[in-house]
mmCIF file of C-alpha atoms in Angstrom:
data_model
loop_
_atom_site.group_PDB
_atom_site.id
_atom_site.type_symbol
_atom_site.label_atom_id
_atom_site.label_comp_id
_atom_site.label_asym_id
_atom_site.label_seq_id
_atom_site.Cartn_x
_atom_site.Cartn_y
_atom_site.Cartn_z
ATOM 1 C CA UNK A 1 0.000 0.000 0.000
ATOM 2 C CA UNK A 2 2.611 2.550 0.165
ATOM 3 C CA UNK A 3 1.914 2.969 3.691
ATOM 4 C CA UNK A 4 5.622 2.026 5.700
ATOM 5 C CA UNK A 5 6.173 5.086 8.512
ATOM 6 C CA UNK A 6 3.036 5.680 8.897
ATOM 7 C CA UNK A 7 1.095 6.440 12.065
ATOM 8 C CA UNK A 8 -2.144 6.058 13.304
ATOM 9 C CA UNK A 9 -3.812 9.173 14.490
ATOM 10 C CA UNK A 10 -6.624 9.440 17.296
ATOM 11 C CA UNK A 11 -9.569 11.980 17.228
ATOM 12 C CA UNK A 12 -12.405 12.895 19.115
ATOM 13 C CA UNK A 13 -14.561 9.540 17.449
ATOM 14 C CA UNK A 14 -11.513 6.805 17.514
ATOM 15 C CA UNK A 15 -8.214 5.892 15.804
ATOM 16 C CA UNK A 16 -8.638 7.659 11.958
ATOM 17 C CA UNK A 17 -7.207 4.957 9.203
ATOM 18 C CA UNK A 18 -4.666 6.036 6.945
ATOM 19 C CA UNK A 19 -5.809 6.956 3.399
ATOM 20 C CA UNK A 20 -3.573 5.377 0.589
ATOM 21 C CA UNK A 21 -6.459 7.543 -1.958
ATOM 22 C CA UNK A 22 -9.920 9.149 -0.512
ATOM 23 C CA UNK A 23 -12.027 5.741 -0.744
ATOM 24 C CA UNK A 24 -9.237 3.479 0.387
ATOM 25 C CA UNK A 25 -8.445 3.621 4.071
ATOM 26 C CA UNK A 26 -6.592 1.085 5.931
ATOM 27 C CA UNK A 27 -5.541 0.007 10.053
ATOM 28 C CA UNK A 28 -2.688 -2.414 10.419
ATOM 29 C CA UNK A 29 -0.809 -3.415 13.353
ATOM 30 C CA UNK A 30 2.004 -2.720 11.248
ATOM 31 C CA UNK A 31 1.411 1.574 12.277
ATOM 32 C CA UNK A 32 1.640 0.377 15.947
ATOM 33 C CA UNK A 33 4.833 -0.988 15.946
ATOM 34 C CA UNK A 34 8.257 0.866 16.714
ATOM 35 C CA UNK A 35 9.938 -0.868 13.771
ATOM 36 C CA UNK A 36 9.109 -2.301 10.722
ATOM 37 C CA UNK A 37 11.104 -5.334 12.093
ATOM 38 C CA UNK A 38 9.601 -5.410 14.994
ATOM 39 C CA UNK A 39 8.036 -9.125 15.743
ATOM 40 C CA UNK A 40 4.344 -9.323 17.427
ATOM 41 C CA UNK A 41 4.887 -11.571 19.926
ATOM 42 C CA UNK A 42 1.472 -11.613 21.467
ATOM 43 C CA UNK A 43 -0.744 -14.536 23.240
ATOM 44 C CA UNK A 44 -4.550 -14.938 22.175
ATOM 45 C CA UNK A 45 -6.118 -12.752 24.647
ATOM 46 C CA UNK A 46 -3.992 -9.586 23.382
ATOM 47 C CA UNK A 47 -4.424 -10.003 19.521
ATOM 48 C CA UNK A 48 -8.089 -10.321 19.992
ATOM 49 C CA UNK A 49 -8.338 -7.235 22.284
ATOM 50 C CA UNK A 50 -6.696 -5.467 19.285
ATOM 51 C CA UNK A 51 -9.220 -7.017 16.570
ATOM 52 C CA UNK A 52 -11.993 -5.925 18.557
ATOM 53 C CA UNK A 53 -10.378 -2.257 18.454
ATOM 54 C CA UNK A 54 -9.458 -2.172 15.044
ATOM 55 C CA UNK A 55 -13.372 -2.979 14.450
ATOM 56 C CA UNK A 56 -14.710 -0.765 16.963
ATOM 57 C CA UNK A 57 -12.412 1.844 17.725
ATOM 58 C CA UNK A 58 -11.425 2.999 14.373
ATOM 59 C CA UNK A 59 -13.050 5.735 12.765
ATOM 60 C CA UNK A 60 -14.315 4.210 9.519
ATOM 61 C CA UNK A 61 -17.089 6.679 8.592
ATOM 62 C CA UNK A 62 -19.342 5.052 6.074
ATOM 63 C CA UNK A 63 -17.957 2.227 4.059
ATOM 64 C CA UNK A 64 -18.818 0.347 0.893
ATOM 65 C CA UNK A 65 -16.791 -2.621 2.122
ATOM 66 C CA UNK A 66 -14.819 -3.678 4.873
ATOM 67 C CA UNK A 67 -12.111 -6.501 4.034
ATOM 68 C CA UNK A 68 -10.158 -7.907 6.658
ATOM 69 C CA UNK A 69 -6.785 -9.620 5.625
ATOM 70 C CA UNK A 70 -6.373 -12.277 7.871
ATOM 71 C CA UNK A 71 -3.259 -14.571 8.231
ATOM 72 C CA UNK A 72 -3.235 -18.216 6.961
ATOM 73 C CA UNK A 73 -4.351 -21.251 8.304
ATOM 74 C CA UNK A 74 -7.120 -21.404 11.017
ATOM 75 C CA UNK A 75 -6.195 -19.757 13.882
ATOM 76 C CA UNK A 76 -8.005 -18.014 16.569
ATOM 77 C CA UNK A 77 -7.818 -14.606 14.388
ATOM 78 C CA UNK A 78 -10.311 -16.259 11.892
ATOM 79 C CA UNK A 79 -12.418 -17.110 15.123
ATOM 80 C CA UNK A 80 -12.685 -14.077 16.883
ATOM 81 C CA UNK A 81 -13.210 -11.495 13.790
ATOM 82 C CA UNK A 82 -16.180 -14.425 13.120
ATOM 83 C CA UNK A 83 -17.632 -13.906 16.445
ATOM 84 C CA UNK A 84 -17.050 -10.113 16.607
ATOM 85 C CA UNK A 85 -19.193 -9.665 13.047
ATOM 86 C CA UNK A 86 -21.408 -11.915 13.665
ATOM 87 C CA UNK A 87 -24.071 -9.430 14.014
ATOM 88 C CA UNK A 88 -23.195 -7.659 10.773
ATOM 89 C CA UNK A 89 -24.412 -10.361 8.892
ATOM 90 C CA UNK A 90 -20.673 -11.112 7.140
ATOM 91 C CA UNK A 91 -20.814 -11.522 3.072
ATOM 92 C CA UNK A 92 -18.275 -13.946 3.143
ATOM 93 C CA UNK A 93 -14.894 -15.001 2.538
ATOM 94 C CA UNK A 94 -12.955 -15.110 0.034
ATOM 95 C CA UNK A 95 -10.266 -17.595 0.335
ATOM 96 C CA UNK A 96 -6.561 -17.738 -1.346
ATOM 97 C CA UNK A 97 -4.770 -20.945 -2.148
ATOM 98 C CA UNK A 98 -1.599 -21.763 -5.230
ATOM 99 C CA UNK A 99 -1.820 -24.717 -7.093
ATOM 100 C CA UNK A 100 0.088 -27.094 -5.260
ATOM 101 C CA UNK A 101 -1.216 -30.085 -3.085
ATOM 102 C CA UNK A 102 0.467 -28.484 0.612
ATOM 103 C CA UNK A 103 -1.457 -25.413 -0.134
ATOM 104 C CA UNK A 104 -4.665 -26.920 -0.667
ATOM 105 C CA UNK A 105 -4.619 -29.224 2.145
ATOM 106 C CA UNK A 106 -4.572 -25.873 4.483
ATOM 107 C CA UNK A 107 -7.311 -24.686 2.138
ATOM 108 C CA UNK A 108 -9.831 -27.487 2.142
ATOM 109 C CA UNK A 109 -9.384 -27.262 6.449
ATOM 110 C CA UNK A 110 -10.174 -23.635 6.004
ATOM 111 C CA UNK A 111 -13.122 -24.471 4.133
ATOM 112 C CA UNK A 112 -14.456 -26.768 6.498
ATOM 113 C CA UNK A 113 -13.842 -24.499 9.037
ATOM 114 C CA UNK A 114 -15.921 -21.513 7.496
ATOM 115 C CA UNK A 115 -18.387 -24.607 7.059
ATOM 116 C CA UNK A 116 -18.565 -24.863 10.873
ATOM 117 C CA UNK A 117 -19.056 -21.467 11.816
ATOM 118 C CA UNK A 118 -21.334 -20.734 9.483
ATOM 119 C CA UNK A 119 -19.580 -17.981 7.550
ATOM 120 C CA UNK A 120 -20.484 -18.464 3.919
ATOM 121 C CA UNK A 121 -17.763 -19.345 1.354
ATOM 122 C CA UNK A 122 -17.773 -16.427 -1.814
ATOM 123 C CA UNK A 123 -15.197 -18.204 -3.660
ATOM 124 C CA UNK A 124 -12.228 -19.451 -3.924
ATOM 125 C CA UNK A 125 -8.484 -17.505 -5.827
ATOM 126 C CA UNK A 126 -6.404 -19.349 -7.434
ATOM 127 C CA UNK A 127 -2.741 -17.775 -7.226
ATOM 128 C CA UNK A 128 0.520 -18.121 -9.015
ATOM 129 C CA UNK A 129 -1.697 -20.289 -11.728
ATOM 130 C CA UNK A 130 0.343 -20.520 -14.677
ATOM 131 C CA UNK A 131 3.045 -17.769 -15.707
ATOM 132 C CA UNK A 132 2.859 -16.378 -18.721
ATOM 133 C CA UNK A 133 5.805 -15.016 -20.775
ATOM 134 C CA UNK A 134 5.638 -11.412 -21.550
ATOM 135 C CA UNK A 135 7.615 -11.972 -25.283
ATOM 136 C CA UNK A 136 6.625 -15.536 -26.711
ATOM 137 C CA UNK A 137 3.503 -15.615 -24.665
ATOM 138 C CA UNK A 138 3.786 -19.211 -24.116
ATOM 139 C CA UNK A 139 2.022 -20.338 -21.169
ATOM 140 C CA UNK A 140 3.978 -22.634 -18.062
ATOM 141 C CA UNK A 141 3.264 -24.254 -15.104
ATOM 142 C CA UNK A 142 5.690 -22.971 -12.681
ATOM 143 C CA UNK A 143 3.587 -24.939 -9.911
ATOM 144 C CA UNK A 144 2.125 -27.820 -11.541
ATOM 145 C CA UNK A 145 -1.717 -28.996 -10.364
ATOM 146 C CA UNK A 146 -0.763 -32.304 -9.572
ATOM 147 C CA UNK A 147 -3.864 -32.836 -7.929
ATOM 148 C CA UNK A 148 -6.135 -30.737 -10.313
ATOM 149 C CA UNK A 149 -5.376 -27.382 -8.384
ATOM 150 C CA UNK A 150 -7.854 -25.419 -7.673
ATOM 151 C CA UNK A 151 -10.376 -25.857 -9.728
ATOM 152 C CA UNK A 152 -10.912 -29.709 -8.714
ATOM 153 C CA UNK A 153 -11.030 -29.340 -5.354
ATOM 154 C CA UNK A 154 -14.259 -26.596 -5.725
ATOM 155 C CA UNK A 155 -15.661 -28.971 -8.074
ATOM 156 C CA UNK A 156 -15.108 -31.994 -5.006
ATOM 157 C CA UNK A 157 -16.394 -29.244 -2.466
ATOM 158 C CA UNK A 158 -18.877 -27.660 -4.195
ATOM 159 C CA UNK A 159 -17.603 -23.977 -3.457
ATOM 160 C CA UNK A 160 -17.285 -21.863 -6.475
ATOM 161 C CA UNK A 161 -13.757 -21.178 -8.003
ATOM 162 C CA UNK A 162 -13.997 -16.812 -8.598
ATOM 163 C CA UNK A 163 -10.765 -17.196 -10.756
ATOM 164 C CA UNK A 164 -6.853 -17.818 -11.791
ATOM 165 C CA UNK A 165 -4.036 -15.490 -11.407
ATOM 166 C CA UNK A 166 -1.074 -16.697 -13.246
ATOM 167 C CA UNK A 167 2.289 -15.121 -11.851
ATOM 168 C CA UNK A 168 3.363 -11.899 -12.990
ATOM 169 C CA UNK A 169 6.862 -10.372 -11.486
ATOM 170 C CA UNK A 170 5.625 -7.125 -11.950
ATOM 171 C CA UNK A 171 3.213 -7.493 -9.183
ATOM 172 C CA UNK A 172 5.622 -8.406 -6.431
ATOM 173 C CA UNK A 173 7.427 -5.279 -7.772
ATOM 174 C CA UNK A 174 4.254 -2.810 -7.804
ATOM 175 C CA UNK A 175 3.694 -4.148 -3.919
ATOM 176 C CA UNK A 176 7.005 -3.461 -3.055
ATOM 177 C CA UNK A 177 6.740 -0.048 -4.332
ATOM 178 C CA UNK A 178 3.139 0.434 -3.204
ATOM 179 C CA UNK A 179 1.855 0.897 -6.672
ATOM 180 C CA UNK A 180 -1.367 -0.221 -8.043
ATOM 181 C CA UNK A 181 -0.555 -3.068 -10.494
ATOM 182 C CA UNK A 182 -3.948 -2.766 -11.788
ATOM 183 C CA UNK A 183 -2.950 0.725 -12.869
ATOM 184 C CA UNK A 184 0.899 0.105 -13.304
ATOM 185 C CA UNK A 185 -0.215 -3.317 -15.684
ATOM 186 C CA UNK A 186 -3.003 -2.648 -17.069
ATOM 187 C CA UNK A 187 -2.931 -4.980 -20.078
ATOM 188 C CA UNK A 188 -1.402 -7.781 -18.156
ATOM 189 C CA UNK A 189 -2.973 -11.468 -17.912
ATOM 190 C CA UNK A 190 -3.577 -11.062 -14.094
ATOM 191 C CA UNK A 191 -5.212 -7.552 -14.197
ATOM 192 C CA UNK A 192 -7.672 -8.898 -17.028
ATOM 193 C CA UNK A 193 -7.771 -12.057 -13.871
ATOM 194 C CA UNK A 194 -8.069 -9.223 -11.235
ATOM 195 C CA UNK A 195 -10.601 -7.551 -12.581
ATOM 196 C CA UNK A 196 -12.947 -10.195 -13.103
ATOM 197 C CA UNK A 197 -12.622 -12.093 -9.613
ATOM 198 C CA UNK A 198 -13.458 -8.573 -8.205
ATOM 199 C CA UNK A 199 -16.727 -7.795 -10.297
ATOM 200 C CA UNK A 200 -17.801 -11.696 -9.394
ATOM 201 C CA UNK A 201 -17.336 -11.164 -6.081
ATOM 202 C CA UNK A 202 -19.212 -7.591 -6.431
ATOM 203 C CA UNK A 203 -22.041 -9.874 -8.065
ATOM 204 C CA UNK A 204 -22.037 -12.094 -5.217
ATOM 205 C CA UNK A 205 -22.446 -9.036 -2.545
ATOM 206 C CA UNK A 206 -24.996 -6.982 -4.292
ATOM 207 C CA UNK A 207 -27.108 -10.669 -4.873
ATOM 208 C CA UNK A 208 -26.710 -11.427 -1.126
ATOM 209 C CA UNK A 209 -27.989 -7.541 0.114
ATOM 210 C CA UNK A 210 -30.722 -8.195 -2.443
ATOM 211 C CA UNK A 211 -32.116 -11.113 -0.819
ATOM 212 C CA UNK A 212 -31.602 -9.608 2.498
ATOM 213 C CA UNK A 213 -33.985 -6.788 1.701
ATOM 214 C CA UNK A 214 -36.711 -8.434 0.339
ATOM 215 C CA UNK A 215 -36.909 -10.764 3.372
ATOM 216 C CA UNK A 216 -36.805 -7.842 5.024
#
């Protein structure tokens, strides 16, 4: 994001986010920390006394959508930001897996562990599918599916798959600067990949409020 030296700022109605641009404003425990190499060393009971704050304490004003970034596996993060929006009626998640076996063995527990608390499943990503070259355009799989990847493990679980984005150096690049590869790449394979996962899961939102009102 562009964000590194930043500092959170408190006002009379709670910790303000930084902006990176006027509709995109972001909290990270990374502002609260003395260092950027700094390590959080905290037990449960501290971590979740900071997730409650980050949803309650900060200042977000009125928001289209509020995405939490949440680390991997299923750890009591996932739990507690469940139970703390559980009155908000969540969308869903969105969940992030590469093509390789090890990664999707974490995934499928994930799934089964949004299955258990009830939080319903928007889709699964598919990243580092496939790298494409930017001269011959020849397609390779840098991380072969040797179990059918992504896509065969929605099909087994019945979850939908939202899309594929093949690796593309330029976005580890763009993050590093804390440029928008959608605006930095903009005819590249994975912003074309980008752009579509995000209007499906826009889809998927606007369908779910939809059906909320009219029972309502």
């Amino acid at each position: 994001m562009g964000l590194e030296g930043e500092q959170v700022h408190q006002s009379g109605s709670g910790w303000s986010p930084v902006y990176v641009e006027e509709n995109l404003g972001v909290m990270s425990v990374g502002f609260l920390l003395g260092s950027p190499d700094d390590a959080v060393i905290w037990r449960g009971p501290k971590k979740n006394g900071l997730i409650k704050q980050f949803l309650r304490d900060v200042d977000w004003g009125e928001v289209d959508y509020l995405i939490v970034d949440t680390p991997p596996g299923t750890s009591d993060e996932h739990l507690s930001i469940v139970q703390y929006l559980s009155a908000t009626h969540i969308d869903g998640a969105v969940i992030v897996t590469t093509p390789q076996e090890i990664s999707l063995q974490d995934v499928r527990k994930e799934i089964n562990f949004c299955h258990k608390v009830k939080l319903p499943i928007i889709g699964v990503v598919e990243n580092m599918s496939g790298f494409v070259c930017p001269k011959c355009k020849k397609e390779s799989q840098i991380f072969p599916p040797t179990t059918g990847g992504a896509e065969k493990m929605c099909q087994n679980l019945n979850v939908s798959l939202l899309g594929k984005v093949p690796l593309d150096p330029q976005i580890g690049r763009s993050c590093d600067r804390g440029q928008s590869f959608l605006s930095e790449a903009r005819d590249s394979p994975a912003t074309l990949s980008y752009r579509n996962i995000i209007q499906r899961i826009q889809e998927y939102c606007e369908q779910q409020h939809s059906l909320e009102e009219k029972m309502i």
